[in-house]
Short mmCIF file of C-alpha atoms in Angstrom, two decimals:
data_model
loop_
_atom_site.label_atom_id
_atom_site.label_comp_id
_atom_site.label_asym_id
_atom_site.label_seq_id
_atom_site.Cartn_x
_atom_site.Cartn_y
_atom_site.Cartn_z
CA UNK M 25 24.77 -34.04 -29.43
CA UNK M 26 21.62 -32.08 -29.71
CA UNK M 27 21.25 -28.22 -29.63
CA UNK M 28 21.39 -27.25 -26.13
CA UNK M 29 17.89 -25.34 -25.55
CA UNK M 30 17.74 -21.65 -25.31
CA UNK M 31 16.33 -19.35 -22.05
CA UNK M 32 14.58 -16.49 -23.17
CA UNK M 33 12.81 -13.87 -21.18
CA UNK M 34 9.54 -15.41 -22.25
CA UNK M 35 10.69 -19.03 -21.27
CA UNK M 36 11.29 -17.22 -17.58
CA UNK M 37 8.19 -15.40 -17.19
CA UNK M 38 6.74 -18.34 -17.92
CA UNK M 39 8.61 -20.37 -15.65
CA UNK M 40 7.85 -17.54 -12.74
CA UNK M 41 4.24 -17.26 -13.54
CA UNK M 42 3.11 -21.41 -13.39
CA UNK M 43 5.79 -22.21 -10.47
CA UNK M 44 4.69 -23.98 -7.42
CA UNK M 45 4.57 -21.36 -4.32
CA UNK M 46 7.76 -22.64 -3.21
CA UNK M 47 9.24 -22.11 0.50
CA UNK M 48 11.58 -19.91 -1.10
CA UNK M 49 8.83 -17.75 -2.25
CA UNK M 50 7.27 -17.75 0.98
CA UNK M 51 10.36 -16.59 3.01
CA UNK M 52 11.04 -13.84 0.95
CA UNK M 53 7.37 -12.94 1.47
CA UNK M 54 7.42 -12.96 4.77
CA UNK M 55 10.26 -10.51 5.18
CA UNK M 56 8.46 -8.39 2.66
CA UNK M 57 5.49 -9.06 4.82
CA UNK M 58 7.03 -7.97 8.03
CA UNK M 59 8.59 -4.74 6.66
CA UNK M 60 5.01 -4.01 4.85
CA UNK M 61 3.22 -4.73 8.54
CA UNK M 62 5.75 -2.11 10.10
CA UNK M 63 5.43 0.47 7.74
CA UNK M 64 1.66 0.46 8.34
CA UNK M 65 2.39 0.15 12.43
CA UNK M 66 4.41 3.83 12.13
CA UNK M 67 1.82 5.20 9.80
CA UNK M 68 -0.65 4.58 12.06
CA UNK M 69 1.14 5.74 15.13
CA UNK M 70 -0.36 9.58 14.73
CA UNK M 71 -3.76 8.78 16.20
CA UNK M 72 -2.32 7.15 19.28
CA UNK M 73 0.30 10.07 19.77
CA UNK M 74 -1.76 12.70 18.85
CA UNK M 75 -3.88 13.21 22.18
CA UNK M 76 -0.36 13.15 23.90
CA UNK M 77 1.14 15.62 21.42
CA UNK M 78 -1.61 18.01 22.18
CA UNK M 79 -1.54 18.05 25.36
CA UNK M 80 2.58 18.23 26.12
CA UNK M 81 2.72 21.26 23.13
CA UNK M 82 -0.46 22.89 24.00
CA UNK M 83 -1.80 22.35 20.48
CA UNK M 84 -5.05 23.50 18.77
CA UNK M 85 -6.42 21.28 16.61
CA UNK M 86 -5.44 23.43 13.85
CA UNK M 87 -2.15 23.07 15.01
CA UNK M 88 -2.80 19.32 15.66
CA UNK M 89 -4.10 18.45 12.14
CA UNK M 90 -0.67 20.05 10.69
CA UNK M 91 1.00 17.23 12.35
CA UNK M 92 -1.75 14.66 11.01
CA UNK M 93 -0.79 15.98 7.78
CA UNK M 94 2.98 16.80 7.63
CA UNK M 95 3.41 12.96 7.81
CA UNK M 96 1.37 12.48 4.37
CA UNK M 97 3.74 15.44 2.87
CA UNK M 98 6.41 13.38 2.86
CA UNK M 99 4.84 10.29 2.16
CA UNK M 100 3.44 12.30 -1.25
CA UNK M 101 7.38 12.66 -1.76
CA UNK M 102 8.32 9.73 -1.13
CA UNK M 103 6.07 7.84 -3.07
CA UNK M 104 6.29 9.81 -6.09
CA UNK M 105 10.16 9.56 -6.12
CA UNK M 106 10.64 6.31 -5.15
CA UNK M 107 8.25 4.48 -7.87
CA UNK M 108 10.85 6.14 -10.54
CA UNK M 109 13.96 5.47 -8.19
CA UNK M 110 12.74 1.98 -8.05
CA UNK M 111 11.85 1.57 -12.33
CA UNK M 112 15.36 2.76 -12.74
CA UNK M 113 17.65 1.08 -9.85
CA UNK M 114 15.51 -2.00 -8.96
CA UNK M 115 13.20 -2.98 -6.13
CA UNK M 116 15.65 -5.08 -3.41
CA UNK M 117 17.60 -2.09 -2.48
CA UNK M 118 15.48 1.20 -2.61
CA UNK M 119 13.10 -1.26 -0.29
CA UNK M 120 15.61 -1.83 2.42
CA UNK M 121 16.65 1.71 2.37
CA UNK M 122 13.22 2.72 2.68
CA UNK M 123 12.52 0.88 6.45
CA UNK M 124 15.95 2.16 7.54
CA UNK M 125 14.82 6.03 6.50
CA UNK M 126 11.48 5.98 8.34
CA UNK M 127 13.46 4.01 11.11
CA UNK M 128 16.07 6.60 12.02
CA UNK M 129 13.70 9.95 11.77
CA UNK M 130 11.66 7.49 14.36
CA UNK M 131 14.31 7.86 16.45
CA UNK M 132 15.00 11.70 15.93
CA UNK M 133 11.42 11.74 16.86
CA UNK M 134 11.84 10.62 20.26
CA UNK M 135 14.41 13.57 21.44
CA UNK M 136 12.14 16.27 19.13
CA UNK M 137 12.92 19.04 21.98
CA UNK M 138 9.65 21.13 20.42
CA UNK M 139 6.65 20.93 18.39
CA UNK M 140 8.42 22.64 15.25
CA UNK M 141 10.96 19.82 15.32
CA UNK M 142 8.61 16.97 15.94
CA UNK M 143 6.52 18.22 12.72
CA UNK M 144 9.90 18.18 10.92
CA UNK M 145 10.86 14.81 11.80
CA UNK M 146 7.75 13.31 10.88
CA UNK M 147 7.00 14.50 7.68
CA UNK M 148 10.68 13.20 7.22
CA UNK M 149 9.81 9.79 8.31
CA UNK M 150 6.78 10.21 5.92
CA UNK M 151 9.33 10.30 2.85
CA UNK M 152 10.41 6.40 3.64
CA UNK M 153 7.10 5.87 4.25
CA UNK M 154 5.65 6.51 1.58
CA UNK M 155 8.56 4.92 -0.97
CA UNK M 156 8.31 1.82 0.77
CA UNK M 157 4.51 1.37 0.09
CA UNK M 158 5.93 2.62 -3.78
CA UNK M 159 8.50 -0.37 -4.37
CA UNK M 160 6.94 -3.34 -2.14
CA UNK M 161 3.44 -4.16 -4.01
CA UNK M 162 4.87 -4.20 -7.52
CA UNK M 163 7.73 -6.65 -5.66
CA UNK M 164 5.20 -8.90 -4.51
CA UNK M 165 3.08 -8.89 -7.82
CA UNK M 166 6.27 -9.39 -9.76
CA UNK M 167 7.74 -12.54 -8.06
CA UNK M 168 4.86 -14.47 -7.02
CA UNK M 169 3.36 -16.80 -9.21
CA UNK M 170 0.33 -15.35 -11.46
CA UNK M 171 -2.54 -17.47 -9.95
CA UNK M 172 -1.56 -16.11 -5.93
CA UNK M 173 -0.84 -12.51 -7.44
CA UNK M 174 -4.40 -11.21 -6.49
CA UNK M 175 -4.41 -13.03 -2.74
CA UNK M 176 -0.55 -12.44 -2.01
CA UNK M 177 -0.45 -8.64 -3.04
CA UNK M 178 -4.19 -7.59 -0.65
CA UNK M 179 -2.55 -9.99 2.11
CA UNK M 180 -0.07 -8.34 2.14
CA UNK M 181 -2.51 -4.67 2.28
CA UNK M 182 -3.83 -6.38 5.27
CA UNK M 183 -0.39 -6.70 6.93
CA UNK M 184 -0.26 -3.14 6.91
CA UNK M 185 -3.29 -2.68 7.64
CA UNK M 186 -2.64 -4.68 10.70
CA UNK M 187 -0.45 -2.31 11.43
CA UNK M 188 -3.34 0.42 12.93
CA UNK M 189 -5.01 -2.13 15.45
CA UNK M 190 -1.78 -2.99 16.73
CA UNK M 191 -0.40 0.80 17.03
CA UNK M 192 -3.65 1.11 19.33
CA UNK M 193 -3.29 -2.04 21.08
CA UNK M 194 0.36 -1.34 21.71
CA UNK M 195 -0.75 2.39 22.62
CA UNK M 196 -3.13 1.30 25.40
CA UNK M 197 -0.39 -0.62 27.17
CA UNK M 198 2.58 1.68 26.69
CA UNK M 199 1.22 5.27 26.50
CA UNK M 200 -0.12 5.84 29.92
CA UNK M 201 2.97 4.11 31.49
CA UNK M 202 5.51 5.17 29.23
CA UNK M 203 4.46 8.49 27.49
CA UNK M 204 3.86 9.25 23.63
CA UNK M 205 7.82 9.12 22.77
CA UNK M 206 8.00 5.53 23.86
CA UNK M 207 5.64 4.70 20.26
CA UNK M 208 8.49 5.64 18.50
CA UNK M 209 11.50 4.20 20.14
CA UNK M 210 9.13 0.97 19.18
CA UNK M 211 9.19 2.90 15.58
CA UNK M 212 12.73 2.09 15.09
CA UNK M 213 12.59 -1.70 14.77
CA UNK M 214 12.02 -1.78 11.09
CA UNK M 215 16.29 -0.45 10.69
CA UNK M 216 16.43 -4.48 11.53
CA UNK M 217 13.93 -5.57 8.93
CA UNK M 218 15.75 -3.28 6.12
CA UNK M 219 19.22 -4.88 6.64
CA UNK M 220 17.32 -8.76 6.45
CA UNK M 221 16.05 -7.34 3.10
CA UNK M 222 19.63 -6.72 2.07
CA UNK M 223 20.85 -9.92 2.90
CA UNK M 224 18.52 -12.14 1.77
CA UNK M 225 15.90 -11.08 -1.03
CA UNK M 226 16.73 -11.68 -4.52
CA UNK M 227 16.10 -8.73 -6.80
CA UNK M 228 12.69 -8.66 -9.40
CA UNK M 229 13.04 -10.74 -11.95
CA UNK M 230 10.93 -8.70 -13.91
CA UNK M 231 13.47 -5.75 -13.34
CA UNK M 232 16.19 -7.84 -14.16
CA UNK M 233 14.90 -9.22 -17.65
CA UNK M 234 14.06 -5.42 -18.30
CA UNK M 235 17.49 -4.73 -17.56
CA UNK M 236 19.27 -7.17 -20.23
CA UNK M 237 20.21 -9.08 -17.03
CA UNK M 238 19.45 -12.67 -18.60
CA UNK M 239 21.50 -14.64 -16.64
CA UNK M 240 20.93 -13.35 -13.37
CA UNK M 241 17.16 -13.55 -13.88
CA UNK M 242 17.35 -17.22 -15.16
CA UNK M 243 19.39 -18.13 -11.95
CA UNK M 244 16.80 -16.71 -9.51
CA UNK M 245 14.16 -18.56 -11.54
CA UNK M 246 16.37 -21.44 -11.11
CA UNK M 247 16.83 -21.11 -7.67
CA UNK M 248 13.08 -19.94 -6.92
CA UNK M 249 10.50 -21.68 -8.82
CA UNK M 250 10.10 -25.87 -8.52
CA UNK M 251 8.80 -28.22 -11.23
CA UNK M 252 10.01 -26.22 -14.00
CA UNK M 253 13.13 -25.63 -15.92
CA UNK M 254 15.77 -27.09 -18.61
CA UNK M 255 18.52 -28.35 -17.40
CA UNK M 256 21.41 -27.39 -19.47
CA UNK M 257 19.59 -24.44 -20.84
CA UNK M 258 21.77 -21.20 -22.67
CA UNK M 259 20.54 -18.19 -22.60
CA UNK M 260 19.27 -15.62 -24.96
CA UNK M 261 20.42 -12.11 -24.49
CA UNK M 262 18.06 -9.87 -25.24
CA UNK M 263 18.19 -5.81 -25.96
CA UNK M 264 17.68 -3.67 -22.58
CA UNK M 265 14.78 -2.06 -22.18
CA UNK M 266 14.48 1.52 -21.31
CA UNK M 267 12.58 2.51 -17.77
CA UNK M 268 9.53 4.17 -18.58
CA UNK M 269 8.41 7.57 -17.00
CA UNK M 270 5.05 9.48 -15.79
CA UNK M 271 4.27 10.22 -19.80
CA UNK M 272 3.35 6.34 -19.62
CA UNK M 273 0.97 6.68 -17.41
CA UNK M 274 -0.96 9.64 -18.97
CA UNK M 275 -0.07 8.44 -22.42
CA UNK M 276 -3.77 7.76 -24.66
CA UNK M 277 -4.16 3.98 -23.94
CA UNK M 278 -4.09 4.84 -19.83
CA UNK M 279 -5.15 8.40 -19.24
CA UNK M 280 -8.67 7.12 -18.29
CA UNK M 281 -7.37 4.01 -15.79
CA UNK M 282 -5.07 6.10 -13.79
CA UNK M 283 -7.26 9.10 -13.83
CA UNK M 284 -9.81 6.89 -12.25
CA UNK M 285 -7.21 5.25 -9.66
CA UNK M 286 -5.37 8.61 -8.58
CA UNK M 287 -8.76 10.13 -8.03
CA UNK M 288 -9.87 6.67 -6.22
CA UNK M 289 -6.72 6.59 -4.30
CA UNK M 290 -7.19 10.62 -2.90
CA UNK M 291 -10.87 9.33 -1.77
CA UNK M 292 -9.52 6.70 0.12
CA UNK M 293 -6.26 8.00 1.53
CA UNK M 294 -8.58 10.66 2.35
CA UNK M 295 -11.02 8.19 4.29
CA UNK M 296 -8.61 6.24 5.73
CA UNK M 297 -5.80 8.50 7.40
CA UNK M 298 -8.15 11.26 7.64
CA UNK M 299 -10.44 8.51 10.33
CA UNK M 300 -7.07 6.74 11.67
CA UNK M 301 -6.12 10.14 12.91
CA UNK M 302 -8.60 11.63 14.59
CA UNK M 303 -11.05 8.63 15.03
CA UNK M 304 -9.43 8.86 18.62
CA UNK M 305 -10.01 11.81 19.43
CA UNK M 306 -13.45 12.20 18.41
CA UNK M 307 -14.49 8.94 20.67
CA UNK M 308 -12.38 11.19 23.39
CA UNK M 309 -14.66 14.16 22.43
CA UNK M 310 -17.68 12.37 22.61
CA UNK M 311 -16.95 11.45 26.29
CA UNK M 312 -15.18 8.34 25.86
CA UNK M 313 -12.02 7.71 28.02
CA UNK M 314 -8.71 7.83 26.52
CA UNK M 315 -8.20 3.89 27.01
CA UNK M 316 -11.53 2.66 25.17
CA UNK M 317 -11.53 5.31 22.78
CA UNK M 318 -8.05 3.01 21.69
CA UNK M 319 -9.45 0.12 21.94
CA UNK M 320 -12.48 1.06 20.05
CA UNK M 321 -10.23 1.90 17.06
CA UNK M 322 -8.69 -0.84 17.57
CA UNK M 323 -11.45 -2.77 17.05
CA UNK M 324 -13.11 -0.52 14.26
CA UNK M 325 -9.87 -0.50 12.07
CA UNK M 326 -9.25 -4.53 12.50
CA UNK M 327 -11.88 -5.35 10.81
CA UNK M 328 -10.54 -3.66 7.71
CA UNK M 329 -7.80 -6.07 8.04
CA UNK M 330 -10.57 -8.81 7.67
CA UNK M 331 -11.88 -7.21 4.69
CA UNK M 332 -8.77 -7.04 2.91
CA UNK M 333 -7.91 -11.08 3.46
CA UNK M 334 -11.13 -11.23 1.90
CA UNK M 335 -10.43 -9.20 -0.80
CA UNK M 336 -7.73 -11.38 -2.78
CA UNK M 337 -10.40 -14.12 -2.93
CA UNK M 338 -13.29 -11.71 -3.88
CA UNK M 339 -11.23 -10.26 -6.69
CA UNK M 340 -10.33 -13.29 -8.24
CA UNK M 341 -13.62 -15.30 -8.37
CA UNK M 342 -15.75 -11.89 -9.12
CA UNK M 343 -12.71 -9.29 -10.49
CA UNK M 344 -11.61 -6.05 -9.29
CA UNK M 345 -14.19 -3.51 -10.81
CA UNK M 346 -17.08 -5.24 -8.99
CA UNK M 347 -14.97 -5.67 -5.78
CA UNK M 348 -13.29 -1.98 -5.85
CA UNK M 349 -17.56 0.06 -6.45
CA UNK M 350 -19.37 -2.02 -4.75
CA UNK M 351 -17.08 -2.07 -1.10
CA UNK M 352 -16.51 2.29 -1.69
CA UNK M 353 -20.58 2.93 -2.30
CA UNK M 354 -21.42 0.47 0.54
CA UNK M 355 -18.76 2.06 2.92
CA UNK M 356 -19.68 5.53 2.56
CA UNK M 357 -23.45 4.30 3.21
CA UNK M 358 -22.25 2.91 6.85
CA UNK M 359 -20.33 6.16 6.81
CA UNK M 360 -23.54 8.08 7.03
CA UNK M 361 -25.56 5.78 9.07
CA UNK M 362 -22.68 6.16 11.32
CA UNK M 363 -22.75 9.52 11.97
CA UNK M 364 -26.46 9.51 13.10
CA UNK M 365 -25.87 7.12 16.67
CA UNK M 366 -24.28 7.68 19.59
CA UNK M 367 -24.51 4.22 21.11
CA UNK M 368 -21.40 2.04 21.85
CA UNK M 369 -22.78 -0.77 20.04
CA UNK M 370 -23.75 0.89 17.33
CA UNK M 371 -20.84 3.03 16.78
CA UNK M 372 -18.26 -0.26 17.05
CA UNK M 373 -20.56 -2.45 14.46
CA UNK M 374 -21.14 1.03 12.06
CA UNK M 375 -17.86 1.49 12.66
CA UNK M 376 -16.47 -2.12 11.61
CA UNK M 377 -18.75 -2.40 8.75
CA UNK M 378 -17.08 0.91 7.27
CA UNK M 379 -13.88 -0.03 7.17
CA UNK M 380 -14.74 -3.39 6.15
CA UNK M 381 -15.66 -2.53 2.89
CA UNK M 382 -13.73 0.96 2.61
CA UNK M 383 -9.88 0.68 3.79
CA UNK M 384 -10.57 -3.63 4.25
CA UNK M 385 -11.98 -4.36 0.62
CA UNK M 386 -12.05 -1.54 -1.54
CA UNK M 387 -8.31 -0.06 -0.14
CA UNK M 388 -6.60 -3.15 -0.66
CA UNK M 389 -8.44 -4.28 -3.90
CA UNK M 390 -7.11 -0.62 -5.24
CA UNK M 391 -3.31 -1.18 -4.43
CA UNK M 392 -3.73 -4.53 -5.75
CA UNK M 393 -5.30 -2.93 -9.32
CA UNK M 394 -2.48 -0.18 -8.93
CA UNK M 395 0.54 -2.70 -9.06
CA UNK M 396 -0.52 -5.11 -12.03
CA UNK M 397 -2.19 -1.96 -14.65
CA UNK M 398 1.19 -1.16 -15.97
CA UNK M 399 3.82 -2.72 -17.78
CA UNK M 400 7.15 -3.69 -15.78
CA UNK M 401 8.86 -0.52 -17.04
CA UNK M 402 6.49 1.94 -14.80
CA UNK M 403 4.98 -0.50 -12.90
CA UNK M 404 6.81 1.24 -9.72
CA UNK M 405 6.29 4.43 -11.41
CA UNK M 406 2.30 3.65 -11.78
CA UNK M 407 2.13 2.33 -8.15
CA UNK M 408 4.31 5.36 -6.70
CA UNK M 409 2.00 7.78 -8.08
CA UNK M 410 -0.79 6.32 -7.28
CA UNK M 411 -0.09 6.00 -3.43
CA UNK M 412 1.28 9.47 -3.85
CA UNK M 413 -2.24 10.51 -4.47
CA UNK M 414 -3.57 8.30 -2.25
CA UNK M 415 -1.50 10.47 0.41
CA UNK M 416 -3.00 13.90 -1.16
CA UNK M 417 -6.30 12.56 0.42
CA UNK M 418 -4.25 12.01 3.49
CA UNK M 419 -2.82 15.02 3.55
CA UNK M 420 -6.13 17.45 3.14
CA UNK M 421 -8.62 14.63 5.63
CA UNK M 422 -6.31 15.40 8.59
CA UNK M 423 -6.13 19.42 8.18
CA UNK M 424 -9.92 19.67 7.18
CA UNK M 425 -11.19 17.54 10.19
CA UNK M 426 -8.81 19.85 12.11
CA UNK M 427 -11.26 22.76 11.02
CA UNK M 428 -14.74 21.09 11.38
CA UNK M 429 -13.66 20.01 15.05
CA UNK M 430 -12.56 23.40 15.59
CA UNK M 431 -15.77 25.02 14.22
CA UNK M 432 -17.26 23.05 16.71
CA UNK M 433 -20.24 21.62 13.96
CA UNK M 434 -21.97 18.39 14.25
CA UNK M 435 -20.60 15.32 14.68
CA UNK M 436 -22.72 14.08 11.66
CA UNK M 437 -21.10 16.38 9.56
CA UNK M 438 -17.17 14.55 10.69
CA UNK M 439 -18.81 11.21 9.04
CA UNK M 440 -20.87 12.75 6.21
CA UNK M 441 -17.50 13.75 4.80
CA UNK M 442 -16.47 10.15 5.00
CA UNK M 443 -19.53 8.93 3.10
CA UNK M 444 -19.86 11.57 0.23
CA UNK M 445 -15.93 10.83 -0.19
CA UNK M 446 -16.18 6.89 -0.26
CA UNK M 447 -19.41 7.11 -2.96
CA UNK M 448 -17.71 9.23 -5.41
CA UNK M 449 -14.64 6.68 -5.70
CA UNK M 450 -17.50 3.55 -5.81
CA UNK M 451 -18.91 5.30 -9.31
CA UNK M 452 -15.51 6.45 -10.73
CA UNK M 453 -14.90 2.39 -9.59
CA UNK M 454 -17.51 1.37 -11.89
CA UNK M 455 -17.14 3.72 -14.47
CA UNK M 456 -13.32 3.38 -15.76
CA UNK M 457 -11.60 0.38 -13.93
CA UNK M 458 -10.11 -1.59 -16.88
CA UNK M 459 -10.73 -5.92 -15.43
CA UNK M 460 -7.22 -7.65 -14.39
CA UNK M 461 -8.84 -10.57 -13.42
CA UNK M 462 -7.43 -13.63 -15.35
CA UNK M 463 -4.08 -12.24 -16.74
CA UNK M 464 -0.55 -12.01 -16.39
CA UNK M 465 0.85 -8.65 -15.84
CA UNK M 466 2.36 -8.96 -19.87
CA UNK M 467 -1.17 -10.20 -21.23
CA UNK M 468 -2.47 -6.78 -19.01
CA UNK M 469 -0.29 -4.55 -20.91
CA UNK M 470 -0.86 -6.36 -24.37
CA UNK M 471 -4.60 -6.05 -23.78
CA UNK M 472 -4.48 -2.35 -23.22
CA UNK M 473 -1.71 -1.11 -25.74
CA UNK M 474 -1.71 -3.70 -27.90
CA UNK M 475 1.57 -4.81 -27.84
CA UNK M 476 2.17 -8.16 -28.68
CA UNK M 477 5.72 -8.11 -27.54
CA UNK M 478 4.92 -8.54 -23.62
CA UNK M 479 2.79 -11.05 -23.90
CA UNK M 480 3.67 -14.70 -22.46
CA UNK M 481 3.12 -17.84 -23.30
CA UNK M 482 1.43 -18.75 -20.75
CA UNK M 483 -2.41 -19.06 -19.45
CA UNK M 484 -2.92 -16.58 -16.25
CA UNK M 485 -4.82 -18.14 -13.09
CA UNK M 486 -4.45 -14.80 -11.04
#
């Protein structure tokens, strides 16, 4: 009889990085798809509230940018905590926990008997927010095969992205019927998503090989990827690998990458939540009716969602540094040409060609870089952080905006803030974005520390 062949964790990465995109993979990344879309739906729910909100409180839009912001205060907590909950724990469960968090305080939200209490609530649905964006990308770009890694993890940015058109769209049809509470009795679906995710998706393998977890992973693999594998295979146990921590991502060999991505990511959490949340109400301000002013964001912010479909071909024929400067100077150039017309037409087509390249390419491109730069032990870490920054810039936009409104100053000076802010994260872009293009997450982490002992055998396609 001859040996029976041994499964390593390099024989399984390898496996999982070449497979076929089976249907397996693509029903688990659907529900992950889903659960991503929904997150970005209740997000994106403040700038369709928040002319209702001021008007049943009597808010001033000091008052009114505190509840823009108290959302991305928890959402700073909740991504920072859940990337090391997640490195420690695994990624299937803190996930499903996370839609059922931001699912209940959606329905605390709908009986919040006074402004105080709304505020409260939201900034606790903020906390699952935020921890589900932490744990789902470095999912995605740790079960998908290598070569569909760029594509798969900025589709599934667009999904959330998705997720602001449609909170308008749905706005328009149920706010003037049904008031502002009725967008978050709608918030509450994603409870259902969450218990789908515990029933039915497999947990990383990545996290499980980390783990010492040999057999488990292999039988995932097994089950998972198609046109690979050894039948009769025993495995090799290998020594469990400690989670890493924040020192990774500061230690010598990455201070400069994630110095450049959290400063990237508070540009464009800045430029994103700080336009989804008032965009609105500056149309409104400007003379335009409650209903278009809707359905112009809807239109402005969908073609973001274009932008970041785009994106996971862009970065894999021309790479992510080109991709992530290029779409951040050229955004905040619209930005500024924006602010000087008044014109419908003008304003929708500025408008759309902003968040094209800002929250369409360059946002998505970002989370994409975010969740393959570190090794498996921090990846969640790495990612957590860096949306927890990202929410930094969503926290300050919101409040500052607040202020300019208030001061009652140009509108100019609403998108010049949007330009300067989308430039600056363009040339840190160019200037320290280490190039993922063409690697496996191991070969990534080999490149950069050095350390032969992640690498795989295998040629990346990503």
């Amino acid at each position: 009889m001859p040996p029976s062949p041994t499964t390593t964790s390099r024989t399984l990465l390898g496996r999982l990085d070449e497979s076929e995109f089976t249907a397996r993979h693509l029903r688990i990344y659907v529900t992950v798809l889903l659960g991503h879309f929904l997150c970005g739906f209740v997000i994106n729910l403040t700038g369709v509230v928040l002319p209702g909100v001021i008007k049943t409180f009597h808010l001033t839009s000091e008052s009114a940018g505190v509840f823009s912001s108290a959302l991305f205060a928890g959402m700073l907590v909740g991504a920072a905590i859940a990337g090391t909950v997640s490195d420690r724990f695994g990624r299937r469960v803190p996930l499903a926990i996370t839609l059922m968090v931001y699912a209940l305080f959606s329905l605390a939200a709908v009986f919040a008997p006074t402004f105080g209490a709304l505020v409260t609530f939201r900034a606790l649905q903020g906390i699952g927010l935020g921890a589900e964006i932490a744990v789902v990308l470095p999912y995605i770009a740790e079960f998908v095969p290598s070569r569909h890694r760029g594509p798969l993890v900025t589709a599934a940015t667009a999904a959330w992205l998705i997720g602001l058109p449609t909170a308008a769209a749905v706005g328009t049809a149920v706010v003037p019927s049904f008031g502002w509470r009725a967008m978050f009795v709608i918030a509450t679906v994603p409870a259902l998503v969450g218990f789908l995710m515990l029933a039915t998706l497999p947990e990383s393998v990545r996290y499980l090989l980390r783990r010492g977890r040999l057999d488990d992973a292999a039988a995932i693999v097994g089950r998972l990827c198609r046109g690979y594998g050894t039948p009769g295979a025993t495995t090799h146990h290998e020594a469990p690998e400690s989670p890493g921590t924040v020192r990774t991502l500061v230690a010598r060999h990455y201070l400069r990458y994630t110095i450049a991505i959290w400063f990237m990511e508070v540009c464009a959490g800045a430029f994103l939540y700080g336009l989804s949340s008032w965009l609105p109400s500056v149309l409104e301000g400007q003379g335009v009716s409650l209903l278009k002013s809707f359905g112009y964001t809807a239109i402005i912010t969908a073609a973001g969602v274009v932008g970041a479909i785009l994106a996971g071909q862009l970065i894999n024929r021309i790479g992510r540094r080109v991709v992530l400067g290029g779409a951040f100077v050229l955004s905040g150039l619209f930005c500024l040409v924006w602010g000087t017309t008044s014109a419908t037409g003008a304003v929708i087509l500025l408008g759309c060609l902003a968040t094209f390249f800002g929250s369409g390419l360059a946002g998505s491109t970002l989370f994409a870089y975010a969740s393959e730069l570190y090794p498996t032990a921090s990846r969640a870490t790495g990612l957590g952080w860096a949306a927890a920054w990202q929410k930094v810039g969503g926290l300050i936009m919101p409040v500052l905006v607040g202020f300019i409104l208030a001061m009652h100053a140009s509108q100019f000076l609403f998108f010049l803030v949007f330009g300067v802010i989308s430039i600056l994260a363009g040339l840190a872009a160019f200037v320290a974005t280490f190039e993922t293009r063409g690697r496996t997450v191991e070969q990534i982490t080999q490149e950069i520390t050095g350390r032969a002992a992640e690498s795989t055998p295998t040629m990346a396609r990503s």
